[in-house]
Amino acid sequence: MKKFVSLTLAALMAFSLAACSGSESAATSSQSVAPTEAPAANEAPAAAEAPSASEAAGADSEPAEGTEAAASETTDGGNILVAYFSWSGNTETMANMIAEDAGGTLFEIEPATPYTDDYDTLLDVAQQEQADNARPGLAATVENWDSYDVVFVGYPDWWSDAPMLIYSFLESYDWAGKTLVPFCTSGGSGFGRSLDKLPDSAPGATILEGLHVSGSSVDGAADQVAEWVAGLNL
Ligand SMILES: Cc1cc2nc3c(=O)[nH]c(=O)nc-3n(C[C@H](O)[C@H](O)[C@H](O)COP(=O)(O)O)c2cc1C
């Protein structure tokens, strides 16, 4: 009997380890979590994570929709754009790492009407946007889009998909001849359904293997990000 219990426990442990090991890896396929369920506690942003300054800013401080905004920072890779949306800062941290490793220009994708700062309200807003297949307005557009050959696009997983704002962004540009490199942070779902949807919203783009990092691990992910960027051979 004892032996049976030990064997059962060993099997359970092996299963848990296998289940955990895939949470921070380069994405080769989409993962899916039922969109009708609220993100589990371990998938939610930590309570201590405050919304980014840009999210906290009022609508009046945002450029009007359709206006062109210069990207916020330029480094060596003149043909590389690192575009990202981040509500509570994790994806922004990853975007900064990528910009440092790959060079290029950072561009924050922001909604014309800022999202609420309240997490619980945001869960409902995000779920409704997804149910409506909405395309929320963008605060600004990328200047000199034609000058970029490679565009990293980063976002948090929202309800096992990209925020609808990402599809607004993708569908605002001509992707013919561009290389799109997705990256994502989440509580554990990874890219969710978003990888399967990117080609329709960015027709003509060559889509490279993306990287997902767990939001709670992003601060320590610099080496992982650097290795991934180097492997892209841009
Ligand atoms: C509206 C909303 C929905 C979310 N849905 C999921 C989900 O389905 N699966 C998951 O693993 N994490 C989910 N999360 C957690 C975020 O993906 C995670 O905290 C991410 O790192 C946040 O990135 P950010 O700080 O750049 O906004 C959700 C968070 C929010 C705010």
PDB file of C-alpha atoms and ligand atoms in Angstrom:
ATOM      1  CA  MET A   1       0.000   0.000   0.000  1.00  0.00           C
ATOM      2  CA  LYS A   2       2.842   2.356   1.013  1.00  0.00           C
ATOM      3  CA  LYS A   3       4.558   1.654  -2.270  1.00  0.00           C
ATOM      4  CA  PHE A   4       1.365   2.432  -4.173  1.00  0.00           C
ATOM      5  CA  VAL A   5       1.010   5.804  -2.358  1.00  0.00           C
ATOM      6  CA  SER A   6       4.674   6.709  -3.053  1.00  0.00           C
ATOM      7  CA  LEU A   7       4.351   5.830  -6.707  1.00  0.00           C
ATOM      8  CA  THR A   8       1.183   7.897  -7.030  1.00  0.00           C
ATOM      9  CA  LEU A   9       2.853  10.886  -5.355  1.00  0.00           C
ATOM     10  CA  ALA A  10       5.894  10.591  -7.618  1.00  0.00           C
ATOM     11  CA  ALA A  11       3.682  10.513 -10.675  1.00  0.00           C
ATOM     12  CA  LEU A  12       1.777  13.579  -9.496  1.00  0.00           C
ATOM     13  CA  MET A  13       5.021  15.514  -8.876  1.00  0.00           C
ATOM     14  CA  ALA A  14       6.366  14.621 -12.309  1.00  0.00           C
ATOM     15  CA  PHE A  15       3.132  15.848 -13.868  1.00  0.00           C
ATOM     16  CA  SER A  16       3.239  19.182 -11.960  1.00  0.00           C
ATOM     17  CA  LEU A  17       6.863  19.810 -12.950  1.00  0.00           C
ATOM     18  CA  ALA A  18       6.101  19.079 -16.591  1.00  0.00           C
ATOM     19  CA  ALA A  19       3.127  21.437 -16.465  1.00  0.00           C
ATOM     20  CA  CYS A  20       5.224  24.292 -15.040  1.00  0.00           C
ATOM     21  CA  SER A  21       8.207  23.964 -17.308  1.00  0.00           C
ATOM     22  CA  GLY A  22       6.585  25.502 -20.371  1.00  0.00           C
ATOM     23  CA  SER A  23       5.543  28.804 -18.882  1.00  0.00           C
ATOM     24  CA  GLU A  24       8.448  30.934 -20.059  1.00  0.00           C
ATOM     25  CA  SER A  25       9.503  29.704 -23.432  1.00  0.00           C
ATOM     26  CA  ALA A  26       9.687  30.838 -26.977  1.00  0.00           C
ATOM     27  CA  ALA A  27       6.274  30.412 -28.480  1.00  0.00           C
ATOM     28  CA  THR A  28       5.826  27.742 -31.055  1.00  0.00           C
ATOM     29  CA  SER A  29       2.092  27.367 -30.701  1.00  0.00           C
ATOM     30  CA  SER A  30      -0.778  29.207 -29.129  1.00  0.00           C
ATOM     31  CA  GLN A  31      -2.077  28.198 -25.768  1.00  0.00           C
ATOM     32  CA  SER A  32      -5.650  28.599 -24.815  1.00  0.00           C
ATOM     33  CA  VAL A  33      -7.557  29.279 -21.631  1.00  0.00           C
ATOM     34  CA  ALA A  34     -11.317  29.616 -21.596  1.00  0.00           C
ATOM     35  CA  PRO A  35     -12.095  33.317 -22.129  1.00  0.00           C
ATOM     36  CA  THR A  36     -15.234  33.115 -20.065  1.00  0.00           C
ATOM     37  CA  GLU A  37     -13.277  32.496 -16.880  1.00  0.00           C
ATOM     38  CA  ALA A  38     -11.665  35.295 -14.925  1.00  0.00           C
ATOM     39  CA  PRO A  39      -7.867  35.036 -14.895  1.00  0.00           C
ATOM     40  CA  ALA A  40      -6.807  32.842 -12.007  1.00  0.00           C
ATOM     41  CA  ALA A  41      -5.159  34.522  -9.038  1.00  0.00           C
ATOM     42  CA  ASN A  42      -1.721  33.513 -10.308  1.00  0.00           C
ATOM     43  CA  GLU A  43      -2.521  35.019 -13.704  1.00  0.00           C
ATOM     44  CA  ALA A  44      -3.462  38.404 -12.339  1.00  0.00           C
ATOM     45  CA  PRO A  45      -1.046  41.303 -12.072  1.00  0.00           C
ATOM     46  CA  ALA A  46       0.346  41.553  -8.552  1.00  0.00           C
ATOM     47  CA  ALA A  47      -1.605  43.974  -6.398  1.00  0.00           C
ATOM     48  CA  ALA A  48       1.566  46.025  -5.923  1.00  0.00           C
ATOM     49  CA  GLU A  49       1.874  46.644  -9.664  1.00  0.00           C
ATOM     50  CA  ALA A  50       0.646  50.126 -10.316  1.00  0.00           C
ATOM     51  CA  PRO A  51      -0.628  51.117 -13.739  1.00  0.00           C
ATOM     52  CA  SER A  52       2.015  52.850 -15.805  1.00  0.00           C
ATOM     53  CA  ALA A  53       2.221  56.616 -15.686  1.00  0.00           C
ATOM     54  CA  SER A  54       0.787  56.855 -19.156  1.00  0.00           C
ATOM     55  CA  GLU A  55      -2.250  54.844 -18.125  1.00  0.00           C
ATOM     56  CA  ALA A  56      -2.772  57.069 -15.129  1.00  0.00           C
ATOM     57  CA  ALA A  57      -2.651  60.188 -17.297  1.00  0.00           C
ATOM     58  CA  GLY A  58      -5.987  61.641 -18.250  1.00  0.00           C
ATOM     59  CA  ALA A  59      -7.433  61.634 -21.750  1.00  0.00           C
ATOM     60  CA  ASP A  60      -6.631  65.322 -22.157  1.00  0.00           C
ATOM     61  CA  SER A  61      -2.922  64.605 -22.082  1.00  0.00           C
ATOM     62  CA  GLU A  62      -3.116  62.172 -24.990  1.00  0.00           C
ATOM     63  CA  PRO A  63      -2.567  63.227 -28.583  1.00  0.00           C
ATOM     64  CA  ALA A  64      -5.778  63.146 -30.568  1.00  0.00           C
ATOM     65  CA  GLU A  65      -6.476  59.942 -32.445  1.00  0.00           C
ATOM     66  CA  GLY A  66      -4.757  59.877 -35.794  1.00  0.00           C
ATOM     67  CA  THR A  67      -2.077  62.386 -34.925  1.00  0.00           C
ATOM     68  CA  GLU A  68       1.462  61.295 -35.494  1.00  0.00           C
ATOM     69  CA  ALA A  69       3.740  60.978 -32.513  1.00  0.00           C
ATOM     70  CA  ALA A  70       7.477  60.604 -32.600  1.00  0.00           C
ATOM     71  CA  ALA A  71       8.612  57.370 -30.977  1.00  0.00           C
ATOM     72  CA  SER A  72      10.017  57.926 -27.530  1.00  0.00           C
ATOM     73  CA  GLU A  73      13.566  56.686 -27.864  1.00  0.00           C
ATOM     74  CA  THR A  74      15.985  55.922 -30.649  1.00  0.00           C
ATOM     75  CA  THR A  75      18.994  53.642 -30.482  1.00  0.00           C
ATOM     76  CA  ASP A  76      21.254  52.035 -33.108  1.00  0.00           C
ATOM     77  CA  GLY A  77      18.862  49.772 -35.011  1.00  0.00           C
ATOM     78  CA  GLY A  78      17.341  52.371 -37.281  1.00  0.00           C
ATOM     79  CA  ASN A  79      15.134  49.859 -39.092  1.00  0.00           C
ATOM     80  CA  ILE A  80      13.754  48.239 -35.920  1.00  0.00           C
ATOM     81  CA  LEU A  81      10.642  49.343 -34.053  1.00  0.00           C
ATOM     82  CA  VAL A  82       9.716  47.966 -30.624  1.00  0.00           C
ATOM     83  CA  ALA A  83       6.000  48.674 -30.222  1.00  0.00           C
ATOM     84  CA  TYR A  84       4.217  47.615 -27.053  1.00  0.00           C
ATOM     85  CA  PHE A  85       1.128  48.087 -24.947  1.00  0.00           C
ATOM     86  CA  SER A  86       1.429  47.663 -21.191  1.00  0.00           C
ATOM     87  CA  TRP A  87      -1.191  48.335 -18.530  1.00  0.00           C
ATOM     88  CA  SER A  88       0.766  47.533 -15.387  1.00  0.00           C
ATOM     89  CA  GLY A  89       4.380  47.729 -16.573  1.00  0.00           C
ATOM     90  CA  ASN A  90       5.489  44.125 -17.216  1.00  0.00           C
ATOM     91  CA  THR A  91       5.398  44.274 -20.994  1.00  0.00           C
ATOM     92  CA  GLU A  92       7.017  47.690 -20.890  1.00  0.00           C
ATOM     93  CA  THR A  93       9.924  46.220 -18.912  1.00  0.00           C
ATOM     94  CA  MET A  94      10.329  43.520 -21.558  1.00  0.00           C
ATOM     95  CA  ALA A  95      10.095  46.083 -24.368  1.00  0.00           C
ATOM     96  CA  ASN A  96      12.909  48.076 -22.785  1.00  0.00           C
ATOM     97  CA  MET A  97      15.100  44.970 -22.671  1.00  0.00           C
ATOM     98  CA  ILE A  98      14.392  44.209 -26.322  1.00  0.00           C
ATOM     99  CA  ALA A  99      15.122  47.772 -27.383  1.00  0.00           C
ATOM    100  CA  GLU A 100      18.424  47.601 -25.537  1.00  0.00           C
ATOM    101  CA  ASP A 101      19.386  44.267 -27.117  1.00  0.00           C
ATOM    102  CA  ALA A 102      18.117  44.836 -30.648  1.00  0.00           C
ATOM    103  CA  GLY A 103      18.490  48.563 -30.805  1.00  0.00           C
ATOM    104  CA  GLY A 104      15.715  50.409 -32.502  1.00  0.00           C
ATOM    105  CA  THR A 105      12.951  52.696 -31.515  1.00  0.00           C
ATOM    106  CA  LEU A 106      10.467  52.260 -28.684  1.00  0.00           C
ATOM    107  CA  PHE A 107       6.845  53.075 -29.359  1.00  0.00           C
ATOM    108  CA  GLU A 108       4.139  52.778 -26.713  1.00  0.00           C
ATOM    109  CA  ILE A 109       0.781  51.730 -28.119  1.00  0.00           C
ATOM    110  CA  GLU A 110      -1.798  53.698 -26.151  1.00  0.00           C
ATOM    111  CA  PRO A 111      -5.575  53.858 -26.352  1.00  0.00           C
ATOM    112  CA  ALA A 112      -7.185  57.141 -27.351  1.00  0.00           C
ATOM    113  CA  THR A 113      -9.301  56.784 -24.213  1.00  0.00           C
ATOM    114  CA  PRO A 114      -7.119  55.480 -21.387  1.00  0.00           C
ATOM    115  CA  TYR A 115      -8.149  52.251 -19.710  1.00  0.00           C
ATOM    116  CA  THR A 116      -9.416  52.368 -16.163  1.00  0.00           C
ATOM    117  CA  ASP A 117      -6.851  52.096 -13.371  1.00  0.00           C
ATOM    118  CA  ASP A 118      -9.117  49.664 -11.548  1.00  0.00           C
ATOM    119  CA  TYR A 119      -8.176  46.038 -12.144  1.00  0.00           C
ATOM    120  CA  ASP A 120     -11.617  44.540 -11.556  1.00  0.00           C
ATOM    121  CA  THR A 121     -13.271  47.071 -13.845  1.00  0.00           C
ATOM    122  CA  LEU A 122     -10.587  46.443 -16.451  1.00  0.00           C
ATOM    123  CA  LEU A 123     -11.331  42.717 -16.433  1.00  0.00           C
ATOM    124  CA  ASP A 124     -14.901  43.499 -17.467  1.00  0.00           C
ATOM    125  CA  VAL A 125     -13.902  46.150 -20.011  1.00  0.00           C
ATOM    126  CA  ALA A 126     -11.362  43.836 -21.631  1.00  0.00           C
ATOM    127  CA  GLN A 127     -13.789  40.947 -21.751  1.00  0.00           C
ATOM    128  CA  GLN A 128     -16.478  43.135 -23.320  1.00  0.00           C
ATOM    129  CA  GLU A 129     -14.039  44.449 -25.941  1.00  0.00           C
ATOM    130  CA  GLN A 130     -13.171  40.890 -26.797  1.00  0.00           C
ATOM    131  CA  ALA A 131     -16.822  39.819 -27.004  1.00  0.00           C
ATOM    132  CA  ASP A 132     -17.492  42.779 -29.325  1.00  0.00           C
ATOM    133  CA  ASN A 133     -14.354  42.097 -31.375  1.00  0.00           C
ATOM    134  CA  ALA A 134     -13.770  45.807 -30.788  1.00  0.00           C
ATOM    135  CA  ARG A 135     -11.051  47.949 -32.311  1.00  0.00           C
ATOM    136  CA  PRO A 136     -10.417  50.650 -29.692  1.00  0.00           C
ATOM    137  CA  GLY A 137      -9.025  53.935 -30.993  1.00  0.00           C
ATOM    138  CA  LEU A 138      -5.304  54.612 -30.805  1.00  0.00           C
ATOM    139  CA  ALA A 139      -3.785  57.683 -29.178  1.00  0.00           C
ATOM    140  CA  ALA A 140      -1.102  58.096 -31.844  1.00  0.00           C
ATOM    141  CA  THR A 141       0.387  56.524 -34.928  1.00  0.00           C
ATOM    142  CA  VAL A 142       3.966  55.585 -35.711  1.00  0.00           C
ATOM    143  CA  GLU A 143       5.919  58.221 -37.541  1.00  0.00           C
ATOM    144  CA  ASN A 144       7.915  57.027 -40.560  1.00  0.00           C
ATOM    145  CA  TRP A 145       6.381  53.552 -40.611  1.00  0.00           C
ATOM    146  CA  ASP A 146       8.013  52.875 -43.966  1.00  0.00           C
ATOM    147  CA  SER A 147      11.480  53.200 -42.475  1.00  0.00           C
ATOM    148  CA  TYR A 148      11.048  50.089 -40.307  1.00  0.00           C
ATOM    149  CA  ASP A 149      11.750  46.594 -41.612  1.00  0.00           C
ATOM    150  CA  VAL A 150      11.330  44.755 -38.310  1.00  0.00           C
ATOM    151  CA  VAL A 151       8.563  45.495 -35.835  1.00  0.00           C
ATOM    152  CA  PHE A 152       8.430  43.860 -32.410  1.00  0.00           C
ATOM    153  CA  VAL A 153       4.874  43.932 -31.083  1.00  0.00           C
ATOM    154  CA  GLY A 154       4.380  43.328 -27.363  1.00  0.00           C
ATOM    155  CA  TYR A 155       1.309  43.013 -25.196  1.00  0.00           C
ATOM    156  CA  PRO A 156      -0.048  41.426 -22.034  1.00  0.00           C
ATOM    157  CA  ASP A 157      -2.313  38.421 -22.356  1.00  0.00           C
ATOM    158  CA  TRP A 158      -5.862  39.562 -21.681  1.00  0.00           C
ATOM    159  CA  TRP A 159      -8.376  36.787 -21.416  1.00  0.00           C
ATOM    160  CA  SER A 160      -6.143  34.414 -23.377  1.00  0.00           C
ATOM    161  CA  ASP A 161      -5.784  36.812 -26.273  1.00  0.00           C
ATOM    162  CA  ALA A 162      -4.070  40.078 -27.089  1.00  0.00           C
ATOM    163  CA  PRO A 163      -5.915  43.204 -25.947  1.00  0.00           C
ATOM    164  CA  MET A 164      -8.170  44.328 -28.808  1.00  0.00           C
ATOM    165  CA  LEU A 165      -6.073  47.491 -28.953  1.00  0.00           C
ATOM    166  CA  ILE A 166      -3.266  45.408 -30.451  1.00  0.00           C
ATOM    167  CA  TYR A 167      -5.474  44.463 -33.383  1.00  0.00           C
ATOM    168  CA  SER A 168      -6.321  48.153 -33.810  1.00  0.00           C
ATOM    169  CA  PHE A 169      -2.602  48.825 -34.009  1.00  0.00           C
ATOM    170  CA  LEU A 170      -1.798  45.988 -36.390  1.00  0.00           C
ATOM    171  CA  GLU A 171      -4.635  46.844 -38.738  1.00  0.00           C
ATOM    172  CA  SER A 172      -3.541  50.482 -38.972  1.00  0.00           C
ATOM    173  CA  TYR A 173      -0.422  49.710 -41.006  1.00  0.00           C
ATOM    174  CA  ASP A 174       0.754  48.129 -44.215  1.00  0.00           C
ATOM    175  CA  TRP A 175       2.684  44.989 -43.249  1.00  0.00           C
ATOM    176  CA  ALA A 176       3.782  43.915 -46.704  1.00  0.00           C
ATOM    177  CA  GLY A 177       7.483  43.116 -46.591  1.00  0.00           C
ATOM    178  CA  LYS A 178       7.753  43.704 -42.820  1.00  0.00           C
ATOM    179  CA  THR A 179       8.964  41.249 -40.207  1.00  0.00           C
ATOM    180  CA  LEU A 180       6.734  41.046 -37.129  1.00  0.00           C
ATOM    181  CA  VAL A 181       8.157  39.666 -33.889  1.00  0.00           C
ATOM    182  CA  PRO A 182       5.575  39.119 -31.143  1.00  0.00           C
ATOM    183  CA  PHE A 183       6.315  39.179 -27.431  1.00  0.00           C
ATOM    184  CA  CYS A 184       4.024  38.848 -24.490  1.00  0.00           C
ATOM    185  CA  THR A 185       3.766  38.754 -20.715  1.00  0.00           C
ATOM    186  CA  SER A 186       1.016  36.995 -18.815  1.00  0.00           C
ATOM    187  CA  GLY A 187       0.081  35.341 -15.574  1.00  0.00           C
ATOM    188  CA  GLY A 188       0.637  31.959 -17.173  1.00  0.00           C
ATOM    189  CA  SER A 189      -1.482  31.619 -20.308  1.00  0.00           C
ATOM    190  CA  GLY A 190       1.246  32.788 -22.647  1.00  0.00           C
ATOM    191  CA  PHE A 191       0.142  34.171 -25.986  1.00  0.00           C
ATOM    192  CA  GLY A 192      -3.286  32.594 -25.763  1.00  0.00           C
ATOM    193  CA  ARG A 193      -5.085  32.709 -29.088  1.00  0.00           C
ATOM    194  CA  SER A 194      -3.239  35.787 -30.314  1.00  0.00           C
ATOM    195  CA  LEU A 195      -0.533  34.018 -32.346  1.00  0.00           C
ATOM    196  CA  ASP A 196      -3.139  32.400 -34.545  1.00  0.00           C
ATOM    197  CA  LYS A 197      -4.783  35.768 -35.161  1.00  0.00           C
ATOM    198  CA  LEU A 198      -1.721  37.843 -36.027  1.00  0.00           C
ATOM    199  CA  PRO A 199      -1.520  36.845 -39.724  1.00  0.00           C
ATOM    200  CA  ASP A 200      -5.046  38.099 -40.435  1.00  0.00           C
ATOM    201  CA  SER A 201      -4.353  41.458 -38.813  1.00  0.00           C
ATOM    202  CA  ALA A 202      -0.895  41.881 -40.319  1.00  0.00           C
ATOM    203  CA  PRO A 203      -1.246  40.427 -43.834  1.00  0.00           C
ATOM    204  CA  GLY A 204       2.007  40.169 -45.744  1.00  0.00           C
ATOM    205  CA  ALA A 205       4.191  40.163 -42.642  1.00  0.00           C
ATOM    206  CA  THR A 206       6.768  37.478 -41.983  1.00  0.00           C
ATOM    207  CA  ILE A 207       6.074  36.480 -38.388  1.00  0.00           C
ATOM    208  CA  LEU A 208       9.042  35.219 -36.378  1.00  0.00           C
ATOM    209  CA  GLU A 209       9.025  33.050 -33.274  1.00  0.00           C
ATOM    210  CA  GLY A 210       7.841  35.112 -30.334  1.00  0.00           C
ATOM    211  CA  LEU A 211       8.788  35.088 -26.686  1.00  0.00           C
ATOM    212  CA  HIS A 212       6.467  34.861 -23.712  1.00  0.00           C
ATOM    213  CA  VAL A 213       7.705  35.698 -20.233  1.00  0.00           C
ATOM    214  CA  SER A 214       5.649  35.337 -17.097  1.00  0.00           C
ATOM    215  CA  GLY A 215       4.816  38.796 -15.727  1.00  0.00           C
ATOM    216  CA  SER A 216       6.148  37.906 -12.299  1.00  0.00           C
ATOM    217  CA  SER A 217       9.515  36.844 -13.786  1.00  0.00           C
ATOM    218  CA  VAL A 218      10.068  39.665 -16.219  1.00  0.00           C
ATOM    219  CA  ASP A 219      12.487  41.615 -14.012  1.00  0.00           C
ATOM    220  CA  GLY A 220      14.879  38.661 -14.047  1.00  0.00           C
ATOM    221  CA  ALA A 221      14.409  37.784 -17.706  1.00  0.00           C
ATOM    222  CA  ALA A 222      17.130  39.984 -19.232  1.00  0.00           C
ATOM    223  CA  ASP A 223      19.359  37.036 -20.197  1.00  0.00           C
ATOM    224  CA  GLN A 224      16.459  35.060 -21.632  1.00  0.00           C
ATOM    225  CA  VAL A 225      15.362  38.065 -23.696  1.00  0.00           C
ATOM    226  CA  ALA A 226      18.916  38.754 -24.893  1.00  0.00           C
ATOM    227  CA  GLU A 227      19.354  35.134 -25.973  1.00  0.00           C
ATOM    228  CA  TRP A 228      16.057  35.172 -27.865  1.00  0.00           C
ATOM    229  CA  VAL A 229      16.849  38.460 -29.610  1.00  0.00           C
ATOM    230  CA  ALA A 230      20.309  37.194 -30.594  1.00  0.00           C
ATOM    231  CA  GLY A 231      18.744  34.030 -32.004  1.00  0.00           C
ATOM    232  CA  LEU A 232      16.455  36.006 -34.277  1.00  0.00           C
ATOM    233  CA  ASN A 233      19.483  37.044 -36.347  1.00  0.00           C
ATOM    234  CA  LEU A 234      17.918  40.330 -37.343  1.00  0.00           C
TER     235      LEU A 234
HETATM  236  C1  LIG B   1      -7.846  42.419 -18.173  1.00  0.00           C
HETATM  237  C2  LIG B   1      -6.803  41.397 -17.857  1.00  0.00           C
HETATM  238  C3  LIG B   1      -6.950  40.098 -18.304  1.00  0.00           C
HETATM  239  C4  LIG B   1      -5.942  39.161 -18.076  1.00  0.00           C
HETATM  240  N1  LIG B   1      -6.110  37.893 -18.551  1.00  0.00           N
HETATM  241  C5  LIG B   1      -5.118  36.977 -18.367  1.00  0.00           C
HETATM  242  C6  LIG B   1      -5.250  35.655 -18.897  1.00  0.00           C
HETATM  243  O1  LIG B   1      -6.247  35.292 -19.522  1.00  0.00           O
HETATM  244  N2  LIG B   1      -4.223  34.800 -18.706  1.00  0.00           N
HETATM  245  C7  LIG B   1      -3.091  35.165 -18.026  1.00  0.00           C
HETATM  246  O2  LIG B   1      -2.186  34.360 -17.885  1.00  0.00           O
HETATM  247  N3  LIG B   1      -2.944  36.406 -17.504  1.00  0.00           N
HETATM  248  C8  LIG B   1      -3.927  37.322 -17.671  1.00  0.00           C
HETATM  249  N4  LIG B   1      -3.786  38.591 -17.162  1.00  0.00           N
HETATM  250  C9  LIG B   1      -2.531  38.938 -16.463  1.00  0.00           C
HETATM  251  C10 LIG B   1      -1.589  39.722 -17.385  1.00  0.00           C
HETATM  252  O3  LIG B   1      -1.425  39.089 -18.653  1.00  0.00           O
HETATM  253  C11 LIG B   1      -0.187  39.849 -16.754  1.00  0.00           C
HETATM  254  O4  LIG B   1      -0.264  40.365 -15.466  1.00  0.00           O
HETATM  255  C12 LIG B   1       0.731  40.706 -17.640  1.00  0.00           C
HETATM  256  O5  LIG B   1       2.074  40.476 -17.288  1.00  0.00           O
HETATM  257  C13 LIG B   1       0.426  42.167 -17.495  1.00  0.00           C
HETATM  258  O6  LIG B   1       1.245  42.896 -18.375  1.00  0.00           O
HETATM  259  P1  LIG B   1       1.416  44.475 -18.264  1.00  0.00           P
HETATM  260  O7  LIG B   1       2.003  44.748 -16.907  1.00  0.00           O
HETATM  261  O8  LIG B   1       2.353  44.824 -19.362  1.00  0.00           O
HETATM  262  O9  LIG B   1       0.062  45.102 -18.406  1.00  0.00           O
HETATM  263  C14 LIG B   1      -4.782  39.530 -17.348  1.00  0.00           C
HETATM  264  C15 LIG B   1      -4.657  40.839 -16.875  1.00  0.00           C
HETATM  265  C16 LIG B   1      -5.643  41.765 -17.124  1.00  0.00           C
HETATM  266  C17 LIG B   1      -5.483  43.169 -16.628  1.00  0.00           C
END
